Amino acid sequence: MLAPLSWLRDFATFPDDTPALVAALDDLGLVVEGVTRVGEGLEDVVVSQVTEIEGIKGADRIRRIVVDAGAGPVEIVCGAFNFEVGDRVPLAPVDTVLPNGMEIGRRKMRGVVSNGMLCSGKELGLSDDGAGLLVLGAEVNAPPGTPLMEALGLQADTVFDITVEGNRPDAWCMAGIARDLAARLGLPFALPEPPAPSGGQPVTELASATVEDLSLCPRLTVAVLTGVVVGPSPRWIAERLTLAGMRPINNVVDASNYVMLERGQPTHPYDLQRLGGRGLIVRRAQPGETLETLEGVTRTLGRPGRSLGDTGEDCVICDGDNVAVGIAGIMGGASSEIAESTTEVLLEAAYFTPMAIARTSKRLGLRTEASARFERGTDPWGIDASVHRFSQLLAESVPDLAVADGTLDIRGDVPEPFTLDVPIARVRRQVGVPLTRAQIAALLEPIGFSTGSGSVDSAGSDAGSEDQLTVLVPTNRPDVRPAPYGIDDVIEEVARTFGYANIPRHTPTWPQPGRLTALQRDRRLIKTVLCGVGASEAWTNTFVSEESHLRVGLHGPAVRVSNPLIAEEPYLRRSLMPGLLGALAYNAGRRQGDIRLFEVGVVFSHPDEGFPRVVERSGSGGSHTALLPGERELLGAVFAYQDDDAQTATAAWHIVADAFGVRGVRLVDTDAASGLLPGLHPTRSARLVAGEGRAIGAAGEIDPAVAADFGLTRTAGTRVSPRRVGWLEVDLGLLFDDKVVERRAMVAAAVSRFPSSDVDLALVVEDGIAADVVADALGAAAGDLLESVALFDVYRGPGIGDGKRSLAYRLRFCSLDHTLTDEEVGALRARCIEAVVTQFGAALR
Amino acid sequence: MQSDIEAILREGEAAIAAASSTDDLVQVETELFGKRSALSGAHRALGALEADQRIAAGRRLHEVRGALEAQVADRHDALAATERAELLVADRLDLSEVIPNLVRSPLSRGHLHLVSQARDELEDVFVGMGFEVAEGPEAESDWYNFEALNMPPAHPARGMYDTMYLDIGEPETVLLRTHTSPVQIHLMEEAVRNDTLPIHAVMPGKCYRLDTPDARHLPVFNQIEGLVVDRDVTFGDLAGTIQTFTTAYFGEGMQSRLRPAYFPFTEPSAEFEITCAICRGAGCRTCSNVGWVELGGCGMVDPAVFAAVGIDSDVWSGFAFGFGIDRLALMRHEIPDLRSFMENDIRFLSQF
């Protein structure tokens, strides 16, 4: 909120030291986002009177204006149209620097010389109105040439733009800011109590008030003022409102706004004569009841909304005939608005249940200055003073104002001040400062928390004779909860007023070591391995369109965001493939498509698809059950560097497997029987299948149709064909789960000092038998003397026969204690051949 | 004329059937429908006919064209399917036969995403300070994201989080976490269940808010939070921990300061600021000339949060803190626009 220093000074004698005030406010949590010096830069601006208005040939947005600025005519080119000859407007002569930094120079436009600028309120920093010039009204009695500041009776002022945290409704007004600031600076603070008017006609004879639902509106106070003459506010009120960022409307509305800005209590003035039944009824809205609010929108009330806990209880203000005239605490209706003709005002000042206002405001998407204050919690016992203050302010411009005697006051269960017994030890433990009981009391008293200790010796001589301090929590502090939690709320006030900066810092240590989990270390390693094979890490969007899933062959349910940011992308991704192919296409479109990318990220599955996550808890926080989407953390990688294809992805998998000592995971080619994988090439892809038959991922190539769809193509001559893109995907939760994937114990194997012997075997094996299965069989047959077995050549073609190929393996044998003899090696060779011949019908080539 | 048209149909059908590949078919299509095709010729010849004949012949010509076009489309689908099937057979690769040593792969290094690098470094700093690293799911129930954190339904503070809800269960009961704080709740519940208090942990991870992407906001972002629950933990400990971290991560001479703020889940609460890394406190554009930049929020764990998870706040006290990882990386590397992180332009990724 915008807080002018001059206004804050109504309550305490603050010094004119802006940096010190800003520092104090910041440290109190009333963060100063900006400081504006008002009136600065306006010294040279003068009042001028328009004497001539003339169009400029060939220009329809600017006109030539001649003004009298006291010292003869001045020619100006001006783009505003809201004035006539005879009007008085502000003139910034050449060389003036306006508050917004604009420097006025002599300019020539369409052949006309402009010797200055006629200004809007916005350009002068005096109001938000930038639509036209600031035309001075008749109440400004100043001849041309008068300095504008003098003409408006303005004084230079400092305006702080302060952000007030949501839990501090008490500080969301001038008096509240001043209270905190005065306490910090050790200045006396006083909020004047306006006198209660008396001697008028009894209010009960003029109006009626009823509250039907005291749970939504625990307190309603109604005052009546007669003899009202609606007109402009006194200048000082209008100016203060302007400085605080509110537009002056008329003396009645302004007085209401002024009270809200000064004391934080929103009030609503009605034209009593236009209020049916001359009274107010506050009640719960009927389900489906409609009401047209001030901005002309018809609102439906009384129906529960989507939001959790929205019971649809809306509070409405009705006139005496029970016709709704406003949504309580949020917005009024047009029917009983203050008009120029108003002579009788009914003022409503209420305390609404904060949650009820928050609920209604959220559902209707309707937030106003009033609703924002009510939903945070206003002071139910500050109402009387606010009502009297309204009368006092209105009387300034209405000398014959008659205020009815008394108020109609309906009260239900209104929050009362309450006490908290704050243990001194807990204050010390939470804050970390050995404060005494007296010191704590001295910190709380100036901000309105009276303490049971009576008058407190500010020197803090009370050395904690009692182990607790009884604190009376004022009703303007709804942020302070009842015991037990409220104790910590009071402790926060102690820490805040003591000053966070004054709390000695200490870095705690503990015996438990810090560390990463095995999974976290493994995740880092797999990323390092991928970088090692030349892939860079991408970060693609979690949100995808339905089409994105269909493009990579993913049908079936996806989790939908109820309120997506982009309407076309409401789904949580089920695969990393659309994102990574998109990233690849993005780069290919920039002539840098020869890259490899990977991502480690979460994909989601719909609970209907199986594997939902069920959360069930009970205990102190309440019991709670929820069905949540399944989440899997995947590694996905695309290989599109030059000739990359399924073989690159497969090789990358072997490197990953080696990095983790993975054992027993086979590449099982996909086919119609085992099921194809969405988005992958039907004859160049394989599942990564762990020992128990569980698929932990896939390696292979992107389906050429999918690649083409993403625009991943190669051009040879005139022919454009899909390019090959290798794909690797691994479920990290499964890969790193030792119950699913066996990993080699990292125990050193002895390295032989004796020479090794190689045996090369070229075996003709049927296509259906995987090469790694054959290798494993060779290994099993070879026994302990085998050092390694590796495929080194594959041949299909003449001399082999259809549906078969020749697989050439190199077996390396070695003994730890002697050099193997030819006989030994021969026997091993025979055993190996024997094994594959019997198991697979292999033939030695 | 009539017989000419029927001949066009017969010959066209034959040509379509004879096309043996999709390439072939393209050729056939040109011959059938091109400017010099018999079909076009017949069309031109219509003008010379008597009115009633013209109408009949024109109608028939239109039918023939439609029939041929449909046959071309069918034939194309059939040929394309065959060609794809043939290609797939010809392309077949038994992945068990891949010989890694023979796969051509030029030497080049990949680059870890800058945000990963920042996250790793932050984790390492905190591990060095004695913290464990904890993680949790990205989709959560309302209870874990809000209620347990002292934000009951309709709590105004929920307005600070533009929450994305999921279409699962009752409306607005399941959501994408708006912060990593639910991990804190899981950790505390687990520690209570297994009687393993104290807790000293940081929780990095992805979070979601309904923020329109711009230079300073992404709807998906990475955050790291910290939680300490132990005996006699004080606000002074929190301030000290923040300062130690600031020095460890940003370097000697970097200061931190706390100022009061409001979070429903901490009491007292604070925002913490650090010396502006660009100007080292002298004042510059990045820090709006104040010499400090806001990094995150922190505070003492609210007793209502402890109560929700069943921790006795007379025995245990704790503090929590949190800040954005992406923004930290943004600041440190002088990146003008957060959106660079999700664009995945290799020219950006390979700089780090």
Tab-separated table of C-alpha atoms in Angstrom, chain A residues 220-590:
chain	number	residue	atom	x	y	z
A	220	LEU	CA	-23.034	-5.396	12.119
A	221	THR	CA	-23.079	-1.745	13.053
A	222	VAL	CA	-25.268	0.772	11.270
A	223	ALA	CA	-25.137	4.550	11.596
A	224	VAL	CA	-27.396	7.079	9.909
A	225	LEU	CA	-26.445	10.573	8.773
A	226	THR	CA	-28.941	13.104	7.458
A	227	GLY	CA	-28.629	16.528	5.941
A	228	VAL	CA	-25.944	15.172	3.647
A	229	VAL	CA	-24.879	17.264	0.676
A	230	VAL	CA	-22.879	15.194	-1.798
A	231	GLY	CA	-20.007	17.107	-3.331
A	232	PRO	CA	-16.249	17.064	-3.640
A	233	SER	CA	-14.173	16.259	-0.582
A	234	PRO	CA	-12.096	18.869	1.159
A	235	ARG	CA	-8.822	19.185	-0.700
A	236	TRP	CA	-6.705	17.648	2.042
A	237	ILE	CA	-8.798	14.481	2.002
A	238	ALA	CA	-8.741	14.247	-1.787
A	239	GLU	CA	-5.004	14.794	-1.801
A	240	ARG	CA	-4.293	12.163	0.813
A	241	LEU	CA	-6.441	9.635	-1.033
A	242	THR	CA	-4.635	10.447	-4.274
A	243	LEU	CA	-1.244	10.058	-2.627
A	244	ALA	CA	-2.413	6.725	-1.225
A	245	GLY	CA	-3.404	5.633	-4.726
A	246	MET	CA	-7.186	6.029	-4.514
A	247	ARG	CA	-9.262	8.231	-6.749
A	248	PRO	CA	-11.420	10.786	-4.960
A	249	ILE	CA	-15.098	10.228	-5.912
A	250	ASN	CA	-17.249	12.366	-3.645
A	251	ASN	CA	-17.190	13.406	-0.007
A	252	VAL	CA	-19.240	10.408	1.189
A	253	VAL	CA	-17.338	7.691	-0.634
A	254	ASP	CA	-14.044	9.436	0.109
A	255	ALA	CA	-14.762	9.548	3.836
A	256	SER	CA	-15.434	5.805	3.751
A	257	ASN	CA	-12.212	5.146	1.848
A	258	TYR	CA	-10.275	7.463	4.114
A	259	VAL	CA	-11.411	5.549	7.187
A	260	MET	CA	-10.377	2.275	5.580
A	261	LEU	CA	-6.917	3.573	4.698
A	262	GLU	CA	-6.461	5.157	8.116
A	263	ARG	CA	-7.817	2.367	10.307
A	264	GLY	CA	-8.186	-0.725	8.129
A	265	GLN	CA	-11.965	-0.960	8.589
A	266	PRO	CA	-13.929	-1.018	5.330
A	267	THR	CA	-17.351	0.608	5.568
A	268	HIS	CA	-20.125	0.894	3.036
A	269	PRO	CA	-22.346	3.983	2.666
A	270	TYR	CA	-25.843	3.539	1.220
A	271	ASP	CA	-28.324	6.126	0.009
A	272	LEU	CA	-30.886	5.500	2.743
A	273	GLN	CA	-33.771	6.856	0.703
A	274	ARG	CA	-33.061	4.425	-2.109
A	275	LEU	CA	-32.713	1.525	0.288
A	276	GLY	CA	-35.973	-0.419	0.270
A	277	GLY	CA	-37.517	-0.771	3.700
A	278	ARG	CA	-34.996	1.735	5.097
A	279	GLY	CA	-32.870	-0.935	6.572
A	280	LEU	CA	-30.384	-3.756	6.113
A	281	ILE	CA	-30.763	-7.484	6.438
A	282	VAL	CA	-27.649	-9.606	6.398
A	283	ARG	CA	-28.262	-13.225	5.522
A	284	ARG	CA	-26.963	-16.277	3.769
A	285	ALA	CA	-27.572	-16.307	0.010
A	286	GLN	CA	-30.201	-18.718	-1.264
A	287	PRO	CA	-28.710	-21.442	-3.488
A	288	GLY	CA	-28.697	-20.034	-7.004
A	289	GLU	CA	-29.666	-16.518	-5.979
A	290	THR	CA	-28.380	-13.932	-8.452
A	291	LEU	CA	-27.206	-10.402	-7.946
A	292	GLU	CA	-25.859	-7.729	-10.267
A	293	THR	CA	-22.723	-6.157	-8.822
A	294	LEU	CA	-21.514	-2.593	-9.347
A	295	GLU	CA	-19.522	-3.391	-12.495
A	296	GLY	CA	-22.692	-4.722	-14.122
A	297	VAL	CA	-21.936	-8.433	-13.871
A	298	THR	CA	-24.635	-10.842	-12.738
A	299	ARG	CA	-23.303	-13.195	-10.072
A	300	THR	CA	-24.804	-16.476	-8.990
A	301	LEU	CA	-24.480	-17.135	-5.286
A	302	GLY	CA	-25.040	-19.834	-2.746
A	303	ARG	CA	-23.689	-22.793	-4.697
A	304	PRO	CA	-20.592	-24.717	-3.612
A	305	GLY	CA	-17.604	-24.207	-5.876
A	306	ARG	CA	-14.840	-26.543	-6.989
A	307	SER	CA	-12.480	-25.390	-4.295
A	308	LEU	CA	-11.841	-27.698	-1.409
A	309	GLY	CA	-13.931	-26.591	1.547
A	310	ASP	CA	-16.148	-24.300	-0.491
A	311	THR	CA	-19.525	-24.973	1.051
A	312	GLY	CA	-21.235	-22.286	-1.002
A	313	GLU	CA	-22.214	-20.228	2.010
A	314	ASP	CA	-22.208	-16.675	0.720
A	315	CYS	CA	-23.183	-13.730	2.827
A	316	VAL	CA	-25.361	-11.085	1.179
A	317	ILE	CA	-26.507	-7.669	2.284
A	318	CYS	CA	-30.178	-7.013	1.602
A	319	ASP	CA	-32.287	-3.972	1.999
A	320	GLY	CA	-35.132	-3.853	4.483
A	321	ASP	CA	-37.384	-5.565	1.960
A	322	ASN	CA	-34.970	-8.492	1.796
A	323	VAL	CA	-33.783	-7.677	-1.738
A	324	ALA	CA	-30.058	-8.361	-2.092
A	325	VAL	CA	-28.099	-5.150	-2.666
A	326	GLY	CA	-24.557	-6.354	-2.244
A	327	ILE	CA	-22.200	-9.276	-1.659
A	328	ALA	CA	-21.154	-8.813	1.937
A	329	GLY	CA	-17.667	-7.474	2.380
A	330	ILE	CA	-16.850	-7.750	-1.317
A	331	MET	CA	-18.920	-5.476	-3.507
A	332	GLY	CA	-22.105	-3.464	-3.373
A	333	GLY	CA	-24.838	-3.168	-5.942
A	334	ALA	CA	-25.753	-0.172	-8.043
A	335	SER	CA	-29.286	0.325	-6.722
A	336	SER	CA	-28.405	2.081	-3.469
A	337	GLU	CA	-25.150	3.714	-4.503
A	338	ILE	CA	-24.406	7.210	-3.266
A	339	ALA	CA	-25.573	9.697	-5.907
A	340	GLU	CA	-25.473	13.452	-6.223
A	341	SER	CA	-29.016	13.556	-4.927
A	342	THR	CA	-28.278	11.616	-1.755
A	343	THR	CA	-29.248	13.424	1.424
A	344	GLU	CA	-29.456	10.538	3.876
A	345	VAL	CA	-26.667	8.070	4.323
A	346	LEU	CA	-26.801	4.710	6.028
A	347	LEU	CA	-23.303	3.567	6.917
A	348	GLU	CA	-22.656	-0.144	7.248
A	349	ALA	CA	-19.624	-1.216	9.256
A	350	ALA	CA	-19.289	-4.907	9.891
A	351	TYR	CA	-17.073	-7.728	10.941
A	352	PHE	CA	-17.404	-10.707	8.580
A	353	THR	CA	-16.013	-14.167	9.167
A	354	PRO	CA	-12.716	-14.050	7.220
A	355	MET	CA	-12.956	-17.573	5.776
A	356	ALA	CA	-16.443	-16.859	4.428
A	357	ILE	CA	-15.266	-13.782	2.574
A	358	ALA	CA	-12.184	-15.620	1.273
A	359	ARG	CA	-14.347	-18.463	-0.024
A	360	THR	CA	-16.829	-16.225	-1.829
A	361	SER	CA	-14.172	-13.903	-3.198
A	362	LYS	CA	-12.159	-16.814	-4.586
A	363	ARG	CA	-15.110	-18.542	-6.196
A	364	LEU	CA	-16.410	-15.372	-7.807
A	365	GLY	CA	-12.918	-14.239	-8.774
A	366	LEU	CA	-13.861	-10.916	-7.236
A	367	ARG	CA	-11.277	-9.162	-5.104
A	368	THR	CA	-11.670	-5.659	-3.799
A	369	GLU	CA	-9.865	-3.457	-1.281
A	370	ALA	CA	-12.617	-4.353	1.164
A	371	SER	CA	-12.669	-8.108	0.539
A	372	ALA	CA	-8.889	-8.326	0.815
A	373	ARG	CA	-9.115	-6.741	4.262
A	374	PHE	CA	-12.109	-8.726	5.466
A	375	GLU	CA	-10.630	-12.057	4.391
A	376	ARG	CA	-7.500	-11.353	6.382
A	377	GLY	CA	-9.505	-10.281	9.404
A	378	THR	CA	-10.551	-6.828	10.518
A	379	ASP	CA	-10.758	-5.623	14.104
A	380	PRO	CA	-14.357	-6.204	15.302
A	381	TRP	CA	-13.817	-3.757	18.155
A	382	GLY	CA	-12.413	-1.001	15.954
A	383	ILE	CA	-15.800	-0.544	14.301
A	384	ASP	CA	-17.200	2.132	16.625
A	385	ALA	CA	-14.211	4.427	16.253
A	386	SER	CA	-14.288	3.959	12.478
A	387	VAL	CA	-17.972	4.880	12.312
A	388	HIS	CA	-17.399	8.022	14.372
A	389	ARG	CA	-14.386	8.897	12.270
A	390	PHE	CA	-16.537	8.688	9.156
A	391	SER	CA	-19.032	11.176	10.619
A	392	GLN	CA	-16.211	13.449	11.683
A	393	LEU	CA	-14.682	13.462	8.197
A	394	LEU	CA	-17.982	13.980	6.397
A	395	ALA	CA	-18.834	16.883	8.687
A	396	GLU	CA	-15.803	18.718	7.308
A	397	SER	CA	-17.556	19.228	3.980
A	398	VAL	CA	-21.148	19.134	5.248
A	399	PRO	CA	-21.487	21.743	7.997
A	400	ASP	CA	-25.155	20.935	8.610
A	401	LEU	CA	-24.631	17.201	8.838
A	402	ALA	CA	-26.928	15.568	11.383
A	403	VAL	CA	-25.752	12.312	12.844
A	404	ALA	CA	-28.403	10.106	14.341
A	405	ASP	CA	-27.954	9.287	17.974
A	406	GLY	CA	-26.414	5.911	18.583
A	407	THR	CA	-25.893	3.014	16.220
A	408	LEU	CA	-27.789	-0.147	15.428
A	409	ASP	CA	-25.407	-2.779	16.665
A	410	ILE	CA	-25.983	-6.484	16.240
A	411	ARG	CA	-23.467	-8.845	17.717
A	412	GLY	CA	-23.050	-12.556	17.672
A	413	ASP	CA	-19.959	-14.437	18.636
A	414	VAL	CA	-17.457	-11.609	18.163
A	415	PRO	CA	-13.780	-12.401	18.757
A	416	GLU	CA	-12.670	-10.951	22.071
A	417	PRO	CA	-9.199	-10.130	23.319
A	418	PHE	CA	-7.697	-13.189	24.961
A	419	THR	CA	-4.673	-13.976	27.028
A	420	LEU	CA	-1.779	-16.258	26.310
A	421	ASP	CA	0.656	-17.537	28.886
A	422	VAL	CA	3.943	-17.395	27.080
A	423	PRO	CA	6.681	-19.520	28.638
A	424	ILE	CA	9.865	-17.477	28.843
A	425	ALA	CA	11.956	-20.599	28.205
A	426	ARG	CA	10.152	-21.220	24.937
A	427	VAL	CA	10.774	-17.665	23.786
A	428	ARG	CA	14.453	-18.123	24.483
A	429	ARG	CA	14.557	-21.519	22.814
A	430	GLN	CA	12.794	-20.391	19.650
A	431	VAL	CA	14.573	-17.069	19.243
A	432	GLY	CA	17.958	-18.077	20.542
A	433	VAL	CA	18.421	-15.002	22.722
A	434	PRO	CA	18.329	-15.117	26.555
A	435	LEU	CA	15.656	-12.431	26.860
A	436	THR	CA	14.278	-11.599	30.292
A	437	ARG	CA	10.604	-11.487	31.076
A	438	ALA	CA	10.772	-7.698	31.327
A	439	GLN	CA	12.571	-7.363	28.030
A	440	ILE	CA	9.936	-9.450	26.327
A	441	ALA	CA	7.153	-7.342	27.835
A	442	ALA	CA	8.908	-4.154	26.746
A	443	LEU	CA	9.044	-5.441	23.170
A	444	LEU	CA	5.347	-6.337	23.095
A	445	GLU	CA	3.675	-3.421	24.895
A	446	PRO	CA	4.308	-0.712	22.260
A	447	ILE	CA	2.708	-2.775	19.503
A	448	GLY	CA	-0.480	-3.222	21.486
A	449	PHE	CA	0.059	-6.495	23.335
A	450	SER	CA	-0.448	-5.632	26.967
A	451	THR	CA	1.316	-7.906	29.356
A	452	GLY	CA	0.223	-9.085	32.742
A	453	SER	CA	3.237	-7.519	34.371
A	454	GLY	CA	1.585	-4.127	34.466
A	455	SER	CA	4.036	-1.311	34.038
A	456	VAL	CA	7.204	-2.698	32.673
A	457	ASP	CA	10.606	-1.513	33.614
A	458	SER	CA	12.139	-0.916	30.222
A	459	ALA	CA	15.597	-1.381	31.626
A	460	GLY	CA	14.653	-5.004	32.016
A	461	SER	CA	15.460	-5.260	35.725
A	462	ASP	CA	12.962	-8.091	36.063
A	463	ALA	CA	15.358	-10.986	35.670
A	464	GLY	CA	12.811	-13.655	34.867
A	465	SER	CA	11.367	-14.056	38.342
A	466	GLU	CA	8.433	-15.898	36.822
A	467	ASP	CA	8.772	-18.463	34.104
A	468	GLN	CA	5.979	-17.105	31.983
A	469	LEU	CA	4.499	-13.861	30.730
A	470	THR	CA	0.769	-13.362	30.371
A	471	VAL	CA	0.008	-11.474	27.186
A	472	LEU	CA	-3.331	-9.935	26.247
A	473	VAL	CA	-3.777	-10.335	22.497
A	474	PRO	CA	-5.616	-7.373	20.954
A	475	THR	CA	-8.465	-8.013	18.527
A	476	ASN	CA	-6.685	-6.294	15.655
A	477	ARG	CA	-4.209	-9.187	15.583
A	478	PRO	CA	-6.156	-12.108	14.094
A	479	ASP	CA	-2.832	-13.627	13.073
A	480	VAL	CA	-2.252	-14.595	16.683
A	481	ARG	CA	-3.975	-17.917	17.278
A	482	PRO	CA	-5.296	-19.178	20.579
A	483	ALA	CA	-3.085	-21.388	22.731
A	484	PRO	CA	-1.042	-23.418	22.151
A	485	TYR	CA	-0.013	-22.283	18.641
A	486	GLY	CA	-0.536	-18.610	19.442
A	487	ILE	CA	2.425	-18.711	21.775
A	488	ASP	CA	4.714	-19.001	18.784
A	489	ASP	CA	2.845	-16.166	17.071
A	490	VAL	CA	3.693	-13.955	20.039
A	491	ILE	CA	7.255	-15.216	19.904
A	492	GLU	CA	7.408	-14.036	16.307
A	493	GLU	CA	6.385	-10.556	17.459
A	494	VAL	CA	9.138	-10.660	20.067
A	495	ALA	CA	11.723	-11.650	17.443
A	496	ARG	CA	10.430	-9.091	14.966
A	497	THR	CA	10.416	-6.169	17.326
A	498	PHE	CA	13.757	-7.261	18.805
A	499	GLY	CA	15.080	-7.177	15.254
A	500	TYR	CA	16.143	-10.257	13.266
A	501	ALA	CA	19.470	-8.587	12.617
A	502	ASN	CA	20.119	-8.370	16.354
A	503	ILE	CA	19.723	-12.100	16.940
A	504	PRO	CA	23.186	-13.660	17.286
A	505	ARG	CA	23.879	-16.217	14.574
A	506	HIS	CA	25.100	-19.671	15.330
A	507	THR	CA	25.718	-22.499	12.917
A	508	PRO	CA	24.499	-25.747	14.451
A	509	THR	CA	26.307	-29.032	14.019
A	510	TRP	CA	25.170	-32.569	14.737
A	511	PRO	CA	26.708	-36.018	14.861
A	512	GLN	CA	24.750	-37.433	11.914
A	513	PRO	CA	26.710	-37.268	8.625
A	514	GLY	CA	25.355	-35.606	5.524
A	515	ARG	CA	25.167	-37.832	2.464
A	516	LEU	CA	23.509	-38.728	-0.792
A	517	THR	CA	21.495	-41.907	-1.017
A	518	ALA	CA	22.664	-44.745	-3.272
A	519	LEU	CA	19.944	-43.816	-5.766
A	520	GLN	CA	21.055	-40.207	-5.837
A	521	ARG	CA	24.661	-41.253	-6.463
A	522	ASP	CA	23.529	-43.681	-9.172
A	523	ARG	CA	21.420	-40.993	-10.829
A	524	ARG	CA	24.401	-38.680	-10.954
A	525	LEU	CA	26.531	-41.467	-12.420
A	526	ILE	CA	24.059	-42.343	-15.167
A	527	LYS	CA	23.943	-38.683	-16.211
A	528	THR	CA	27.729	-38.582	-16.243
A	529	VAL	CA	27.806	-41.734	-18.399
A	530	LEU	CA	25.350	-40.217	-20.865
A	531	CYS	CA	27.451	-37.054	-21.057
A	532	GLY	CA	30.407	-39.355	-21.633
A	533	VAL	CA	28.779	-40.809	-24.741
A	534	GLY	CA	28.294	-37.320	-26.083
A	535	ALA	CA	24.678	-36.663	-25.064
A	536	SER	CA	23.666	-33.343	-23.528
A	537	GLU	CA	21.003	-33.052	-20.889
A	538	ALA	CA	17.701	-31.508	-21.903
A	539	TRP	CA	14.791	-30.355	-19.736
A	540	THR	CA	11.495	-30.769	-21.568
A	541	ASN	CA	8.000	-29.846	-20.544
A	542	THR	CA	5.926	-31.974	-18.199
A	543	PHE	CA	2.773	-30.765	-19.937
A	544	VAL	CA	1.839	-32.160	-23.329
A	545	SER	CA	-1.082	-32.155	-25.705
A	546	GLU	CA	-3.170	-35.208	-26.498
A	547	GLU	CA	-1.685	-35.082	-29.969
A	548	SER	CA	1.856	-35.299	-28.568
A	549	HIS	CA	1.018	-38.650	-27.047
A	550	LEU	CA	-0.735	-39.896	-30.178
A	551	ARG	CA	2.194	-38.874	-32.345
A	552	VAL	CA	4.442	-41.312	-30.513
A	553	GLY	CA	1.778	-43.997	-30.509
A	554	LEU	CA	0.633	-43.566	-26.907
A	555	HIS	CA	-3.078	-44.221	-26.581
A	556	GLY	CA	-4.956	-44.681	-23.361
A	557	PRO	CA	-5.594	-42.419	-20.421
A	558	ALA	CA	-3.302	-39.595	-19.362
A	559	VAL	CA	-3.551	-37.509	-16.208
A	560	ARG	CA	-5.246	-34.225	-16.985
A	561	VAL	CA	-4.606	-30.880	-15.332
A	562	SER	CA	-7.951	-29.325	-14.359
A	563	ASN	CA	-6.731	-25.782	-14.910
A	564	PRO	CA	-3.946	-26.014	-17.496
A	565	LEU	CA	-1.835	-22.992	-18.334
A	566	ILE	CA	-2.141	-23.744	-22.032
A	567	ALA	CA	-5.522	-25.189	-22.964
A	568	GLU	CA	-4.003	-27.430	-25.673
A	569	GLU	CA	-1.441	-28.911	-23.285
A	570	PRO	CA	-3.431	-30.220	-20.367
A	571	TYR	CA	-1.839	-33.647	-19.939
A	572	LEU	CA	1.016	-34.889	-17.798
A	573	ARG	CA	3.516	-36.648	-20.001
A	574	ARG	CA	3.472	-40.420	-20.103
A	575	SER	CA	6.768	-40.616	-21.939
A	576	LEU	CA	9.892	-38.546	-22.427
A	577	MET	CA	9.755	-39.263	-26.155
A	578	PRO	CA	7.560	-36.377	-27.370
A	579	GLY	CA	9.652	-33.856	-25.453
A	580	LEU	CA	13.006	-35.198	-26.603
A	581	LEU	CA	11.940	-35.565	-30.238
A	582	GLY	CA	10.551	-32.026	-30.011
A	583	ALA	CA	13.895	-30.784	-28.700
A	584	LEU	CA	15.661	-32.623	-31.484
A	585	ALA	CA	13.342	-31.076	-34.091
A	586	TYR	CA	13.868	-27.639	-32.518
A	587	ASN	CA	17.608	-27.990	-32.999
A	588	ALA	CA	17.272	-29.585	-36.449
A	589	GLY	CA	15.233	-26.552	-37.475
A	590	ARG	CA	18.255	-24.433	-36.588
